[in-house]
mmCIF file of C-alpha atoms in Angstrom:
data_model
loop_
_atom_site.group_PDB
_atom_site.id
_atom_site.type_symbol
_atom_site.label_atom_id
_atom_site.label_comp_id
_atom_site.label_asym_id
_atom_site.label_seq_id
_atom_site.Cartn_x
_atom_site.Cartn_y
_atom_site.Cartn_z
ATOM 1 C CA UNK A 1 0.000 0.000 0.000
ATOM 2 C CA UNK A 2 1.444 3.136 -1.093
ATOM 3 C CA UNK A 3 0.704 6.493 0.956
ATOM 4 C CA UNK A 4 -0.248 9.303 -1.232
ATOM 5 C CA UNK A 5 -0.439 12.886 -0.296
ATOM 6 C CA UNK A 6 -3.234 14.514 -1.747
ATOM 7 C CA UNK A 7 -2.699 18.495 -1.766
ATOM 8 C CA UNK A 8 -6.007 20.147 -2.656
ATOM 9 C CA UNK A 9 -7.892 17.151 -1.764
ATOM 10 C CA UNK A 10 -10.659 19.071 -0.185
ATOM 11 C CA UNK A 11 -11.724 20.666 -3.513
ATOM 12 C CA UNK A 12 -13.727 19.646 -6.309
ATOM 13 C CA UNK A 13 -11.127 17.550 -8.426
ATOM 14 C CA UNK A 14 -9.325 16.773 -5.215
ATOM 15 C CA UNK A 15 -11.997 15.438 -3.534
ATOM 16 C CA UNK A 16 -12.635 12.953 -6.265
ATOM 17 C CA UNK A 17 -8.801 11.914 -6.475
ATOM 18 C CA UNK A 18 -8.921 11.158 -2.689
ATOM 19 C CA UNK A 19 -11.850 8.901 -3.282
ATOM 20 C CA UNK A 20 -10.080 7.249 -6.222
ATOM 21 C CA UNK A 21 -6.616 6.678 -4.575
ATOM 22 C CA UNK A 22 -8.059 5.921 -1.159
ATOM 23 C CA UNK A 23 -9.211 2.797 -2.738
ATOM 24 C CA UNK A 24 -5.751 0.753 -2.618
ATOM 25 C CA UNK A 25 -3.407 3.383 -0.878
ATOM 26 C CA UNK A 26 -3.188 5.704 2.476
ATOM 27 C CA UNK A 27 -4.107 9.010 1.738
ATOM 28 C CA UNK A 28 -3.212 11.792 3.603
ATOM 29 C CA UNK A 29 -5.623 14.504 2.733
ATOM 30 C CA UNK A 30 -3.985 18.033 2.612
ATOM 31 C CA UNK A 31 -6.458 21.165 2.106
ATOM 32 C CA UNK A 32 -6.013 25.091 2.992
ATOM 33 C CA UNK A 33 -8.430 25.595 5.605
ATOM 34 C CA UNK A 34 -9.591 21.842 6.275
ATOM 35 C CA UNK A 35 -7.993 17.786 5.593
ATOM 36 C CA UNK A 36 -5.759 15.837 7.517
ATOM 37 C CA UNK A 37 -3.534 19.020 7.709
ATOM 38 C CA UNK A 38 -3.668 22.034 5.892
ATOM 39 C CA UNK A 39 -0.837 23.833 3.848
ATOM 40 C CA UNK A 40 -1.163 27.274 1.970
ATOM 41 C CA UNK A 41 1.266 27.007 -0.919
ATOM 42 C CA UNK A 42 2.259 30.646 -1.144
ATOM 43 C CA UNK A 43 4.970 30.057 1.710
ATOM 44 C CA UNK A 44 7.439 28.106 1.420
ATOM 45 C CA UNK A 45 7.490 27.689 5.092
ATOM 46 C CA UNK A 46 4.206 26.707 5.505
ATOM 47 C CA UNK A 47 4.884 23.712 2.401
ATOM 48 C CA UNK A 48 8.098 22.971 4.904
ATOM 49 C CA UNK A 49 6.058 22.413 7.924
ATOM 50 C CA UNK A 50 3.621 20.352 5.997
ATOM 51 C CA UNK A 51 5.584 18.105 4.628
ATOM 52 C CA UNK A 52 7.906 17.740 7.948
ATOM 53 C CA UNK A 53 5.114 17.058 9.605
ATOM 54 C CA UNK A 54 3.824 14.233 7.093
ATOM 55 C CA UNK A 55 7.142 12.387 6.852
ATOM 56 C CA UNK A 56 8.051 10.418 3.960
ATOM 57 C CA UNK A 57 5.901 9.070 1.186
ATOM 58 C CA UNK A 58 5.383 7.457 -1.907
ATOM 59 C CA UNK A 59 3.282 9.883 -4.078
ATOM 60 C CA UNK A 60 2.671 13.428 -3.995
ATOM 61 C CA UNK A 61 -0.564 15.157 -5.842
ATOM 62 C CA UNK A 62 -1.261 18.859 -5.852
ATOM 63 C CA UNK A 63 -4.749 19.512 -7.640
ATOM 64 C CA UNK A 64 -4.586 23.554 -5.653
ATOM 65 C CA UNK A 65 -3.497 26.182 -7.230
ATOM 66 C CA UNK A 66 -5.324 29.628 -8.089
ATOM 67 C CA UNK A 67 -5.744 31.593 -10.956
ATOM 68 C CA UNK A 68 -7.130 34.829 -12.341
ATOM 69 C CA UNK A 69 -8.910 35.166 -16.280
ATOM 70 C CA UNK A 70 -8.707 38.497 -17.916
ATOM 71 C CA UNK A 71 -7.794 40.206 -21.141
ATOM 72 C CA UNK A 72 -5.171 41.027 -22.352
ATOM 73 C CA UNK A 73 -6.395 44.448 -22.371
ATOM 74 C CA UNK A 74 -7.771 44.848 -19.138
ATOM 75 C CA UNK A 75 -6.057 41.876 -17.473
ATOM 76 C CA UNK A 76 -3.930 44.092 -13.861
ATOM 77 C CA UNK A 77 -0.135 43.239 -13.098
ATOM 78 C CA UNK A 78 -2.312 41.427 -9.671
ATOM 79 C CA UNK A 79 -3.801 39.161 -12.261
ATOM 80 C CA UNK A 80 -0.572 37.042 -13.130
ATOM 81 C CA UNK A 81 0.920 37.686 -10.268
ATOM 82 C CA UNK A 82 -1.978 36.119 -8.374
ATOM 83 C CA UNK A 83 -1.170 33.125 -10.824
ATOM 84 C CA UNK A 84 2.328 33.014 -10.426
ATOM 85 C CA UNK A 85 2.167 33.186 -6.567
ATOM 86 C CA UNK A 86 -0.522 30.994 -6.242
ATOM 87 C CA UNK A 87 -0.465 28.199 -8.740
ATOM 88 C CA UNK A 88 3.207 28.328 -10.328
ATOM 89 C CA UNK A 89 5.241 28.331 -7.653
ATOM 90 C CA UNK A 90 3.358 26.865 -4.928
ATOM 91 C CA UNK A 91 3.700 23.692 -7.482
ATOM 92 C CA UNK A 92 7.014 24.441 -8.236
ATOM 93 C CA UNK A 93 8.392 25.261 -4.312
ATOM 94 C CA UNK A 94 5.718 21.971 -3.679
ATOM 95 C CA UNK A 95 8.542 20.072 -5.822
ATOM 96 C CA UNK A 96 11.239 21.415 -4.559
ATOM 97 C CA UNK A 97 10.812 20.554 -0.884
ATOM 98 C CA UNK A 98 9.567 17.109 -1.290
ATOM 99 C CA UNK A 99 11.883 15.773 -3.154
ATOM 100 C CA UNK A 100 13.959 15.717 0.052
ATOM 101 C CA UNK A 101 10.992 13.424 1.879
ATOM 102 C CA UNK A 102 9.916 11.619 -1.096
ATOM 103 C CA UNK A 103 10.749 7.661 -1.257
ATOM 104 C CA UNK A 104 12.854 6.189 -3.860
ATOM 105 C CA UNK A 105 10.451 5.888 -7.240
ATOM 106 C CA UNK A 106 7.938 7.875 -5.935
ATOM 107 C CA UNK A 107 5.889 9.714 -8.191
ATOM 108 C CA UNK A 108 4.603 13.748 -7.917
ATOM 109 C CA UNK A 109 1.929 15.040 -10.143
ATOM 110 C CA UNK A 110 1.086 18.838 -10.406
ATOM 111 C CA UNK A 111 -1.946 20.478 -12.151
ATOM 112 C CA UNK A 112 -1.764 22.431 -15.378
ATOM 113 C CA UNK A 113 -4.729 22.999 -17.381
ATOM 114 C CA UNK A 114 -6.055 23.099 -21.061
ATOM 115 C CA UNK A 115 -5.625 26.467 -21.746
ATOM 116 C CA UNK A 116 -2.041 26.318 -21.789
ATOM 117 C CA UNK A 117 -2.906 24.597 -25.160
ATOM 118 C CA UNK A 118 -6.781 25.455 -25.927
ATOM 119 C CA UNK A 119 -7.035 29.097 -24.563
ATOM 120 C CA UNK A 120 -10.139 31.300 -24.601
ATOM 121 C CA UNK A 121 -10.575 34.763 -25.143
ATOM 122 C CA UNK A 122 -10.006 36.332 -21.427
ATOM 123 C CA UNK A 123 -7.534 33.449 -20.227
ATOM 124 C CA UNK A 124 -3.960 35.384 -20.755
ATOM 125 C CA UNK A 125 -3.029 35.047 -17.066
ATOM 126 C CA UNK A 126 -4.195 31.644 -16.891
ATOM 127 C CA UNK A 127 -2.987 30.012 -20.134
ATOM 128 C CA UNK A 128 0.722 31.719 -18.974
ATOM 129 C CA UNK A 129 0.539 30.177 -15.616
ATOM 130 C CA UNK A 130 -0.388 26.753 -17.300
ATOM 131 C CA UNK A 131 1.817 26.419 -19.792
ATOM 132 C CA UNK A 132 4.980 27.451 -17.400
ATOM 133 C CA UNK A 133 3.535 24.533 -15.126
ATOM 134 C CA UNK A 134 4.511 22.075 -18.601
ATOM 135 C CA UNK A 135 7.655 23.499 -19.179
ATOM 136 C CA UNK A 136 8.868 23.187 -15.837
ATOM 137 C CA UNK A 137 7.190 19.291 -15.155
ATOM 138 C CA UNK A 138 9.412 18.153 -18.600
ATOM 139 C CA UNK A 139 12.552 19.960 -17.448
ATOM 140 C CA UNK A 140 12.410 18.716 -14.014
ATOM 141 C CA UNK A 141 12.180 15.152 -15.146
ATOM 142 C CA UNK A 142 15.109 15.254 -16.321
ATOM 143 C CA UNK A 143 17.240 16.364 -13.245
ATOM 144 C CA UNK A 144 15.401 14.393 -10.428
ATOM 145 C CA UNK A 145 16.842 11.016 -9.087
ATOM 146 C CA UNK A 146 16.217 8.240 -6.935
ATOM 147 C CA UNK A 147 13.532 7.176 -9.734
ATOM 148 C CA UNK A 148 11.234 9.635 -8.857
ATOM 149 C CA UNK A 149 8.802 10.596 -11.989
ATOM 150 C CA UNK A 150 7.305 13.893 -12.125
ATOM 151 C CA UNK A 151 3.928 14.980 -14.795
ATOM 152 C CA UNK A 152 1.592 17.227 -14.630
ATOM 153 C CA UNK A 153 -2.239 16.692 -15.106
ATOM 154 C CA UNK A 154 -4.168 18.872 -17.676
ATOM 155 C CA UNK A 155 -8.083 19.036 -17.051
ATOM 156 C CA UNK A 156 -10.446 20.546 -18.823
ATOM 157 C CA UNK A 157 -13.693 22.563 -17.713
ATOM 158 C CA UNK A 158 -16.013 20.534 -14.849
ATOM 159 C CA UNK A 159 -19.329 19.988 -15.145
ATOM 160 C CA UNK A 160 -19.969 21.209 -11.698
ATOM 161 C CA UNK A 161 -18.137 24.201 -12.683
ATOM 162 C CA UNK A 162 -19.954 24.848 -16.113
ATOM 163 C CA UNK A 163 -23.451 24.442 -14.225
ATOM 164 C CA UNK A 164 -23.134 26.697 -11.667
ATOM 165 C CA UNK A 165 -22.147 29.487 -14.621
ATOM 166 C CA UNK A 166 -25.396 28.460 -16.468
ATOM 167 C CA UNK A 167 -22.995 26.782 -18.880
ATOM 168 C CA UNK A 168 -23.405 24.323 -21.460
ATOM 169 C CA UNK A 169 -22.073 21.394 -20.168
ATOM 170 C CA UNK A 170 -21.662 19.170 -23.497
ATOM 171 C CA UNK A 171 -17.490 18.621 -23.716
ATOM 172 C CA UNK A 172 -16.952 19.311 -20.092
ATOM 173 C CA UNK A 173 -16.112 16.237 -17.515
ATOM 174 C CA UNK A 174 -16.811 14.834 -14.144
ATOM 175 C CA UNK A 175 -14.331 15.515 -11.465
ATOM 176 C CA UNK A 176 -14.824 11.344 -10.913
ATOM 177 C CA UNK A 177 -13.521 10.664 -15.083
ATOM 178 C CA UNK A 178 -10.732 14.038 -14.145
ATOM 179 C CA UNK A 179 -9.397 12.090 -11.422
ATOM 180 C CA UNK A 180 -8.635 8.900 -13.657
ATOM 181 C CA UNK A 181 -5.996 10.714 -15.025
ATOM 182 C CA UNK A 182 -4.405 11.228 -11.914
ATOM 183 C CA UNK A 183 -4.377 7.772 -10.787
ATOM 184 C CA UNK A 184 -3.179 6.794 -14.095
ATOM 185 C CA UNK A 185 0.349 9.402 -13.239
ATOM 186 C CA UNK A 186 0.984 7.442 -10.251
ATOM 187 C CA UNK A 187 0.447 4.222 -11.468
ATOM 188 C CA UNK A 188 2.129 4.424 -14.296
ATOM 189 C CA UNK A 189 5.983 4.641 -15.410
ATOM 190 C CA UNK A 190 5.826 7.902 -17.555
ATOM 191 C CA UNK A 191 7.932 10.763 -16.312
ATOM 192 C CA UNK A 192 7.683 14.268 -17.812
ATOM 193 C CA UNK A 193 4.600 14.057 -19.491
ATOM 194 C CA UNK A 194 1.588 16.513 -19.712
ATOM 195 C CA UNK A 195 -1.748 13.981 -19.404
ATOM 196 C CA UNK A 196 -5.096 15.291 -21.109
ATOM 197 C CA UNK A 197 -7.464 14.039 -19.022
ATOM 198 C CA UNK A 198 -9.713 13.380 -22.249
ATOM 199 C CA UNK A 199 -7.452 10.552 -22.384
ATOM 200 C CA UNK A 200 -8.329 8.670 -19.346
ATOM 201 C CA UNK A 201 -11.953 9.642 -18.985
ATOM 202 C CA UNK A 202 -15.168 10.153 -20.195
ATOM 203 C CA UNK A 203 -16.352 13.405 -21.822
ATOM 204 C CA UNK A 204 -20.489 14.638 -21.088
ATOM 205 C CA UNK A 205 -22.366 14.506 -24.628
ATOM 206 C CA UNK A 206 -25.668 15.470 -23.101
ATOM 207 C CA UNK A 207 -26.303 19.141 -22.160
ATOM 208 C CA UNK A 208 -27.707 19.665 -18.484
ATOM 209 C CA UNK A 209 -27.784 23.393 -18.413
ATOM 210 C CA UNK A 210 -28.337 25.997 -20.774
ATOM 211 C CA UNK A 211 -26.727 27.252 -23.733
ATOM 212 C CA UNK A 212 -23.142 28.783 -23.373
ATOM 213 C CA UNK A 213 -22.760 32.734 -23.284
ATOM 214 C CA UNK A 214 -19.695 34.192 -24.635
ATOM 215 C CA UNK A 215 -19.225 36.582 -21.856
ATOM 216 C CA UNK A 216 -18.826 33.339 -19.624
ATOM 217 C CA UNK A 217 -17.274 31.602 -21.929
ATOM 218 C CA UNK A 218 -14.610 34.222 -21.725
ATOM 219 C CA UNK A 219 -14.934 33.842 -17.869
ATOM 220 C CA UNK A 220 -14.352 30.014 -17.266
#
């Protein structure tokens, strides 16, 4: 039985990856106000004491990680920075300090997104922040030891997500099919890789909401 560390596994996608990995492992749930223990990734020291605290383990999964949309046009220097602070590197400082408690071929898998690939119109900060997360999960492959494999996940919208925006929710996906992708990085043997979740789960065909407006399109 592996023990898997599950930051962000109070939140939507988290939540399901807990459930998932909880079947055949020890999970230590890790949230920011609420889990097992709690962590807020925008101090190093605070990731320190976490992990410190946890000891050493086998897998490490970080589904947290905030973001800001905007335009380009409108989009404030707060609105990457937000991004950069709070997704970027929280993931990357996340890395950084547990590769010194992780076991030999353990296995750490951070959270990208789509848009660093697919953006929409009003996702500059986000698609930036996203697509830094890739570059730095295939470089860092390459320099960790001990057997340790590092990817990232890439989801796309959730359905909760879409539905609470009065969005359609044809295309999106279940946080339960999101966190097959997930298992599938720790289970594995790639290293490196960027995993569209598309590729591990299934996609919603059938609309449950309402048709999708552009201005929150632009928004998701």
């Amino acid at each position: 039985m592996k023990k898997i560390v599950i930051i962000g596994g109070t939140g939507t996608i988290g939540q399901a990856v807990s459930n998932l990995m909880m079947k055949e492992n020890q999970v230590v749930c890790v949230g920011k106000k609420r889990g097992n223990h709690t962590v807020d990734l925008a101090y190093d020291a605070s990731i320190g004491r976490l992990l410190k605290k946890i000891g050493s383990f086998d897998g490490l999964i970080c589904t947290a990680g905030t973001c800001r949309f905007g335009n380009i046009n409108e989009a404030s220097d707060n609105d990457y920075l937000s991004g950069l602070y709070g997704k970027l590197m929280g993931q990357v400082n996340l890395v950084r300090i547990a590769l010194r408690h992780i076991n030999p071929k353990g296995s750490i898998t951070l959270t990208a997104g789509i848009f660093a690939r697919e953006p929409w119109p009003g996702t500059a900060p986000t698609a930036m922040v996203d697509a830094a997360i890739e570059g730095f999960v295939r470089a860092a492959a390459l320099d960790v030891t001990n057997g340790v494999r590092i990817n990232a996940v890439s989801p796309i919208l959730i359905n909760i997500t879409a539905k609470k925006m009065g969005m359609n929710t044809v295309g999106t996906m279940s946080p339960e099919e999101t966190a097959k992708a997930y298992q599938a990085s720790v289970e594995g043997d790639m290293t490196g890789q960027i995993l569209d979740v598309r590729k591990y789960g299934e996609i919603e065909t059938t609309n449950h909401t309402g048709s999708v407006m552009p201005e929150a399109r632009a928004a998701a």
